[in-house]
Amino acid sequence: CMKCCFWCLEKFLRFLNKNAYIMIAAHGKNFCTSAKNAFMLIMRNCVRVVVIDKVTDFLLFIGKLVIVAGSAALSFFFFDGRIDFLKTYTPTLNFYVVPIVLITVGSYVIASCFFSVYDMAVDTLFLCFLEDLERNDGTKEKPYYMGKELMKILGKKNTKPKVSKKEKDEDY
């Protein structure tokens, strides 16, 4: 039971740590303040965070799976001698499962390292998006800073300042 509790605590602290570092990079405040701000921002947008986090995890898992399966298949075909233009480079092996397993494990480790960068980028952009939604309302004084495509998806707009008839006439 305690092992499960500590596992949950560790997962929560890792999640909080990552978001605190994102807030430090965005605002330049200390760790505790950034952790509190990140936690409060996430709690105010709990549903969005869960959806984005799970969708991102699933897509990154699919990406890792494709890379690992592709490298395993290519290594199998290489060691089995089924790739014609590489037959001269193929070593003669009686038991080629071990190199294939090593290549598969290595490709998983490398893919995990690369996709962790994408995961951090998605989390950073998502926290910036949440900040933009909370701090700005699309008016002239507080315009949204998100991209036009994201505004279109969310149905948000920056309002254009109203120009009086007198100002229009003066422009011409």
PDB file of C-alpha atoms in Angstrom:
ATOM      1  CA  CYS A   1       0.000   0.000   0.000  1.00  0.00           C
ATOM      2  CA  MET A   2       2.811   2.420   0.901  1.00  0.00           C
ATOM      3  CA  LYS A   3       4.594   1.585  -2.336  1.00  0.00           C
ATOM      4  CA  CYS A   4       1.512   2.650  -4.284  1.00  0.00           C
ATOM      5  CA  CYS A   5       1.189   5.874  -2.272  1.00  0.00           C
ATOM      6  CA  PHE A   6       4.833   6.785  -2.834  1.00  0.00           C
ATOM      7  CA  TRP A   7       4.519   5.978  -6.534  1.00  0.00           C
ATOM      8  CA  CYS A   8       1.555   8.371  -6.801  1.00  0.00           C
ATOM      9  CA  LEU A   9       3.417  11.026  -4.826  1.00  0.00           C
ATOM     10  CA  GLU A  10       6.462  10.694  -7.079  1.00  0.00           C
ATOM     11  CA  LYS A  11       4.330  11.024 -10.238  1.00  0.00           C
ATOM     12  CA  PHE A  12       2.625  14.120  -8.837  1.00  0.00           C
ATOM     13  CA  LEU A  13       5.927  15.741  -7.838  1.00  0.00           C
ATOM     14  CA  ARG A  14       7.465  15.050 -11.254  1.00  0.00           C
ATOM     15  CA  PHE A  15       4.426  16.616 -12.931  1.00  0.00           C
ATOM     16  CA  LEU A  16       4.579  19.627 -10.618  1.00  0.00           C
ATOM     17  CA  ASN A  17       8.344  19.966 -11.083  1.00  0.00           C
ATOM     18  CA  LYS A  18       8.101  20.000 -14.863  1.00  0.00           C
ATOM     19  CA  ASN A  19       5.388  22.635 -14.885  1.00  0.00           C
ATOM     20  CA  ALA A  20       7.215  24.714 -12.277  1.00  0.00           C
ATOM     21  CA  TYR A  21      10.305  24.803 -14.484  1.00  0.00           C
ATOM     22  CA  ILE A  22       8.159  25.866 -17.437  1.00  0.00           C
ATOM     23  CA  MET A  23       6.750  28.741 -15.372  1.00  0.00           C
ATOM     24  CA  ILE A  24      10.265  29.703 -14.232  1.00  0.00           C
ATOM     25  CA  ALA A  25      11.333  29.921 -17.875  1.00  0.00           C
ATOM     26  CA  ALA A  26       8.251  31.940 -18.817  1.00  0.00           C
ATOM     27  CA  HIS A  27       8.151  34.403 -15.912  1.00  0.00           C
ATOM     28  CA  GLY A  28      11.556  34.250 -14.217  1.00  0.00           C
ATOM     29  CA  LYS A  29      10.190  33.847 -10.694  1.00  0.00           C
ATOM     30  CA  ASN A  30      11.544  31.503  -8.027  1.00  0.00           C
ATOM     31  CA  PHE A  31      10.743  27.792  -7.882  1.00  0.00           C
ATOM     32  CA  CYS A  32       8.135  27.831  -5.109  1.00  0.00           C
ATOM     33  CA  THR A  33       6.190  30.732  -6.598  1.00  0.00           C
ATOM     34  CA  SER A  34       6.349  29.156 -10.045  1.00  0.00           C
ATOM     35  CA  ALA A  35       5.234  25.777  -8.689  1.00  0.00           C
ATOM     36  CA  LYS A  36       2.275  27.414  -6.941  1.00  0.00           C
ATOM     37  CA  ASN A  37       1.328  29.403 -10.057  1.00  0.00           C
ATOM     38  CA  ALA A  38       1.622  26.334 -12.283  1.00  0.00           C
ATOM     39  CA  PHE A  39      -0.440  24.238  -9.879  1.00  0.00           C
ATOM     40  CA  MET A  40      -3.168  26.881  -9.623  1.00  0.00           C
ATOM     41  CA  LEU A  41      -3.257  27.348 -13.409  1.00  0.00           C
ATOM     42  CA  ILE A  42      -3.565  23.603 -13.898  1.00  0.00           C
ATOM     43  CA  MET A  43      -6.283  23.273 -11.249  1.00  0.00           C
ATOM     44  CA  ARG A  44      -8.325  26.046 -12.877  1.00  0.00           C
ATOM     45  CA  ASN A  45      -8.107  24.177 -16.199  1.00  0.00           C
ATOM     46  CA  CYS A  46      -8.196  20.604 -14.920  1.00  0.00           C
ATOM     47  CA  VAL A  47     -10.275  19.084 -17.734  1.00  0.00           C
ATOM     48  CA  ARG A  48      -8.169  20.628 -20.491  1.00  0.00           C
ATOM     49  CA  VAL A  49      -4.974  19.465 -18.791  1.00  0.00           C
ATOM     50  CA  VAL A  50      -6.177  15.872 -18.473  1.00  0.00           C
ATOM     51  CA  VAL A  51      -7.344  15.723 -22.093  1.00  0.00           C
ATOM     52  CA  ILE A  52      -4.191  17.279 -23.549  1.00  0.00           C
ATOM     53  CA  ASP A  53      -1.914  15.223 -21.302  1.00  0.00           C
ATOM     54  CA  LYS A  54      -3.544  11.911 -22.218  1.00  0.00           C
ATOM     55  CA  VAL A  55      -3.796  12.698 -25.945  1.00  0.00           C
ATOM     56  CA  THR A  56      -0.142  13.769 -25.981  1.00  0.00           C
ATOM     57  CA  ASP A  57       0.934  10.644 -24.092  1.00  0.00           C
ATOM     58  CA  PHE A  58      -0.988   8.450 -26.542  1.00  0.00           C
ATOM     59  CA  LEU A  59       0.455  10.152 -29.627  1.00  0.00           C
ATOM     60  CA  LEU A  60       3.994  10.003 -28.262  1.00  0.00           C
ATOM     61  CA  PHE A  61       3.496   6.317 -27.426  1.00  0.00           C
ATOM     62  CA  ILE A  62       2.327   5.657 -30.992  1.00  0.00           C
ATOM     63  CA  GLY A  63       5.381   7.528 -32.305  1.00  0.00           C
ATOM     64  CA  LYS A  64       7.739   5.473 -30.144  1.00  0.00           C
ATOM     65  CA  LEU A  65       5.956   2.278 -31.155  1.00  0.00           C
ATOM     66  CA  VAL A  66       6.306   3.060 -34.866  1.00  0.00           C
ATOM     67  CA  ILE A  67      10.010   3.872 -34.510  1.00  0.00           C
ATOM     68  CA  VAL A  68      10.782   0.800 -32.409  1.00  0.00           C
ATOM     69  CA  ALA A  69       8.761  -1.540 -34.638  1.00  0.00           C
ATOM     70  CA  GLY A  70      10.364  -0.064 -37.752  1.00  0.00           C
ATOM     71  CA  SER A  71      13.891  -0.423 -36.442  1.00  0.00           C
ATOM     72  CA  ALA A  72      13.167  -3.971 -35.221  1.00  0.00           C
ATOM     73  CA  ALA A  73      11.750  -4.947 -38.611  1.00  0.00           C
ATOM     74  CA  LEU A  74      14.639  -3.355 -40.505  1.00  0.00           C
ATOM     75  CA  SER A  75      17.205  -5.042 -38.284  1.00  0.00           C
ATOM     76  CA  PHE A  76      15.447  -8.391 -38.736  1.00  0.00           C
ATOM     77  CA  PHE A  77      15.446  -8.018 -42.521  1.00  0.00           C
ATOM     78  CA  PHE A  78      19.091  -6.902 -42.451  1.00  0.00           C
ATOM     79  CA  PHE A  79      20.338  -9.819 -40.362  1.00  0.00           C
ATOM     80  CA  ASP A  80      18.138 -12.292 -42.233  1.00  0.00           C
ATOM     81  CA  GLY A  81      19.680 -11.156 -45.547  1.00  0.00           C
ATOM     82  CA  ARG A  82      16.402 -10.041 -47.116  1.00  0.00           C
ATOM     83  CA  ILE A  83      17.652  -6.583 -48.091  1.00  0.00           C
ATOM     84  CA  ASP A  84      19.337  -7.220 -51.449  1.00  0.00           C
ATOM     85  CA  PHE A  85      21.617  -4.186 -51.723  1.00  0.00           C
ATOM     86  CA  LEU A  86      22.986  -4.752 -48.185  1.00  0.00           C
ATOM     87  CA  LYS A  87      23.682  -8.486 -48.505  1.00  0.00           C
ATOM     88  CA  THR A  88      27.416  -7.852 -48.858  1.00  0.00           C
ATOM     89  CA  TYR A  89      27.428  -6.105 -45.459  1.00  0.00           C
ATOM     90  CA  THR A  90      25.305  -8.690 -43.656  1.00  0.00           C
ATOM     91  CA  PRO A  91      27.352 -10.680 -41.138  1.00  0.00           C
ATOM     92  CA  THR A  92      26.917 -14.419 -40.981  1.00  0.00           C
ATOM     93  CA  LEU A  93      25.080 -15.128 -37.751  1.00  0.00           C
ATOM     94  CA  ASN A  94      23.641 -18.364 -36.459  1.00  0.00           C
ATOM     95  CA  PHE A  95      21.570 -16.631 -33.816  1.00  0.00           C
ATOM     96  CA  TYR A  96      20.485 -13.095 -34.749  1.00  0.00           C
ATOM     97  CA  VAL A  97      17.807 -12.531 -32.109  1.00  0.00           C
ATOM     98  CA  VAL A  98      20.244 -10.941 -29.627  1.00  0.00           C
ATOM     99  CA  PRO A  99      21.376  -8.142 -31.996  1.00  0.00           C
ATOM    100  CA  ILE A 100      17.760  -7.473 -32.958  1.00  0.00           C
ATOM    101  CA  VAL A 101      16.732  -7.213 -29.289  1.00  0.00           C
ATOM    102  CA  LEU A 102      19.673  -4.899 -28.552  1.00  0.00           C
ATOM    103  CA  ILE A 103      18.802  -2.693 -31.536  1.00  0.00           C
ATOM    104  CA  THR A 104      15.148  -2.612 -30.475  1.00  0.00           C
ATOM    105  CA  VAL A 105      16.003  -1.634 -26.889  1.00  0.00           C
ATOM    106  CA  GLY A 106      18.471   0.975 -28.128  1.00  0.00           C
ATOM    107  CA  SER A 107      15.935   2.471 -30.521  1.00  0.00           C
ATOM    108  CA  TYR A 108      13.392   2.656 -27.703  1.00  0.00           C
ATOM    109  CA  VAL A 109      15.855   4.527 -25.473  1.00  0.00           C
ATOM    110  CA  ILE A 110      16.781   6.963 -28.239  1.00  0.00           C
ATOM    111  CA  ALA A 111      13.138   7.480 -29.280  1.00  0.00           C
ATOM    112  CA  SER A 112      12.194   8.135 -25.640  1.00  0.00           C
ATOM    113  CA  CYS A 113      14.904  10.789 -25.371  1.00  0.00           C
ATOM    114  CA  PHE A 114      13.766  12.557 -28.528  1.00  0.00           C
ATOM    115  CA  PHE A 115      10.073  12.359 -27.714  1.00  0.00           C
ATOM    116  CA  SER A 116      10.655  13.713 -24.203  1.00  0.00           C
ATOM    117  CA  VAL A 117      11.733  16.950 -25.912  1.00  0.00           C
ATOM    118  CA  TYR A 118       8.437  17.020 -27.824  1.00  0.00           C
ATOM    119  CA  ASP A 119       6.538  16.276 -24.620  1.00  0.00           C
ATOM    120  CA  MET A 120       8.188  19.224 -22.887  1.00  0.00           C
ATOM    121  CA  ALA A 121       7.445  21.462 -25.886  1.00  0.00           C
ATOM    122  CA  VAL A 122       3.771  20.462 -25.866  1.00  0.00           C
ATOM    123  CA  ASP A 123       3.511  21.122 -22.126  1.00  0.00           C
ATOM    124  CA  THR A 124       5.234  24.493 -22.507  1.00  0.00           C
ATOM    125  CA  LEU A 125       2.977  25.588 -25.352  1.00  0.00           C
ATOM    126  CA  PHE A 126      -0.074  24.381 -23.462  1.00  0.00           C
ATOM    127  CA  LEU A 127       0.800  26.344 -20.312  1.00  0.00           C
ATOM    128  CA  CYS A 128       1.473  29.423 -22.455  1.00  0.00           C
ATOM    129  CA  PHE A 129      -1.920  28.910 -24.101  1.00  0.00           C
ATOM    130  CA  LEU A 130      -3.650  28.690 -20.710  1.00  0.00           C
ATOM    131  CA  GLU A 131      -1.848  31.838 -19.538  1.00  0.00           C
ATOM    132  CA  ASP A 132      -2.934  33.643 -22.699  1.00  0.00           C
ATOM    133  CA  LEU A 133      -6.568  32.664 -22.172  1.00  0.00           C
ATOM    134  CA  GLU A 134      -6.541  33.786 -18.540  1.00  0.00           C
ATOM    135  CA  ARG A 135      -4.606  37.032 -18.896  1.00  0.00           C
ATOM    136  CA  ASN A 136      -6.105  38.308 -22.132  1.00  0.00           C
ATOM    137  CA  ASP A 137      -9.626  38.755 -23.414  1.00  0.00           C
ATOM    138  CA  GLY A 138      -9.081  39.745 -27.040  1.00  0.00           C
ATOM    139  CA  THR A 139      -9.682  43.462 -26.598  1.00  0.00           C
ATOM    140  CA  LYS A 140      -7.394  46.179 -27.901  1.00  0.00           C
ATOM    141  CA  GLU A 141      -5.822  46.559 -24.455  1.00  0.00           C
ATOM    142  CA  LYS A 142      -5.414  42.805 -23.897  1.00  0.00           C
ATOM    143  CA  PRO A 143      -5.156  41.007 -27.261  1.00  0.00           C
ATOM    144  CA  TYR A 144      -4.627  37.270 -27.506  1.00  0.00           C
ATOM    145  CA  TYR A 145      -1.076  36.306 -28.437  1.00  0.00           C
ATOM    146  CA  MET A 146      -1.890  32.798 -29.664  1.00  0.00           C
ATOM    147  CA  GLY A 147      -1.666  31.996 -33.363  1.00  0.00           C
ATOM    148  CA  LYS A 148      -4.550  32.699 -35.700  1.00  0.00           C
ATOM    149  CA  GLU A 149      -5.138  28.984 -36.338  1.00  0.00           C
ATOM    150  CA  LEU A 150      -5.511  28.304 -32.611  1.00  0.00           C
ATOM    151  CA  MET A 151      -7.854  31.285 -32.254  1.00  0.00           C
ATOM    152  CA  LYS A 152      -9.941  29.930 -35.123  1.00  0.00           C
ATOM    153  CA  ILE A 153     -10.125  26.458 -33.531  1.00  0.00           C
ATOM    154  CA  LEU A 154     -11.195  27.935 -30.180  1.00  0.00           C
ATOM    155  CA  GLY A 155     -13.569  30.469 -31.696  1.00  0.00           C
ATOM    156  CA  LYS A 156     -11.663  33.388 -30.159  1.00  0.00           C
ATOM    157  CA  LYS A 157     -10.983  36.737 -31.820  1.00  0.00           C
ATOM    158  CA  ASN A 158      -9.041  39.854 -31.122  1.00  0.00           C
ATOM    159  CA  THR A 159     -11.549  42.671 -31.337  1.00  0.00           C
ATOM    160  CA  LYS A 160     -10.653  45.491 -33.640  1.00  0.00           C
ATOM    161  CA  PRO A 161     -10.834  48.992 -32.218  1.00  0.00           C
ATOM    162  CA  LYS A 162     -13.964  50.841 -33.237  1.00  0.00           C
ATOM    163  CA  VAL A 163     -13.270  53.729 -35.539  1.00  0.00           C
ATOM    164  CA  SER A 164     -15.674  56.641 -35.450  1.00  0.00           C
ATOM    165  CA  LYS A 165     -17.094  58.124 -38.642  1.00  0.00           C
ATOM    166  CA  LYS A 166     -15.122  61.315 -38.038  1.00  0.00           C
ATOM    167  CA  GLU A 167     -11.824  59.368 -37.845  1.00  0.00           C
ATOM    168  CA  LYS A 168     -12.709  57.507 -41.066  1.00  0.00           C
ATOM    169  CA  ASP A 169     -13.322  60.784 -42.884  1.00  0.00           C
ATOM    170  CA  GLU A 170     -10.007  62.202 -41.614  1.00  0.00           C
ATOM    171  CA  ASP A 171      -8.101  59.188 -42.967  1.00  0.00           C
ATOM    172  CA  TYR A 172      -9.249  59.883 -46.532  1.00  0.00           C
TER     173      TYR A 172
END
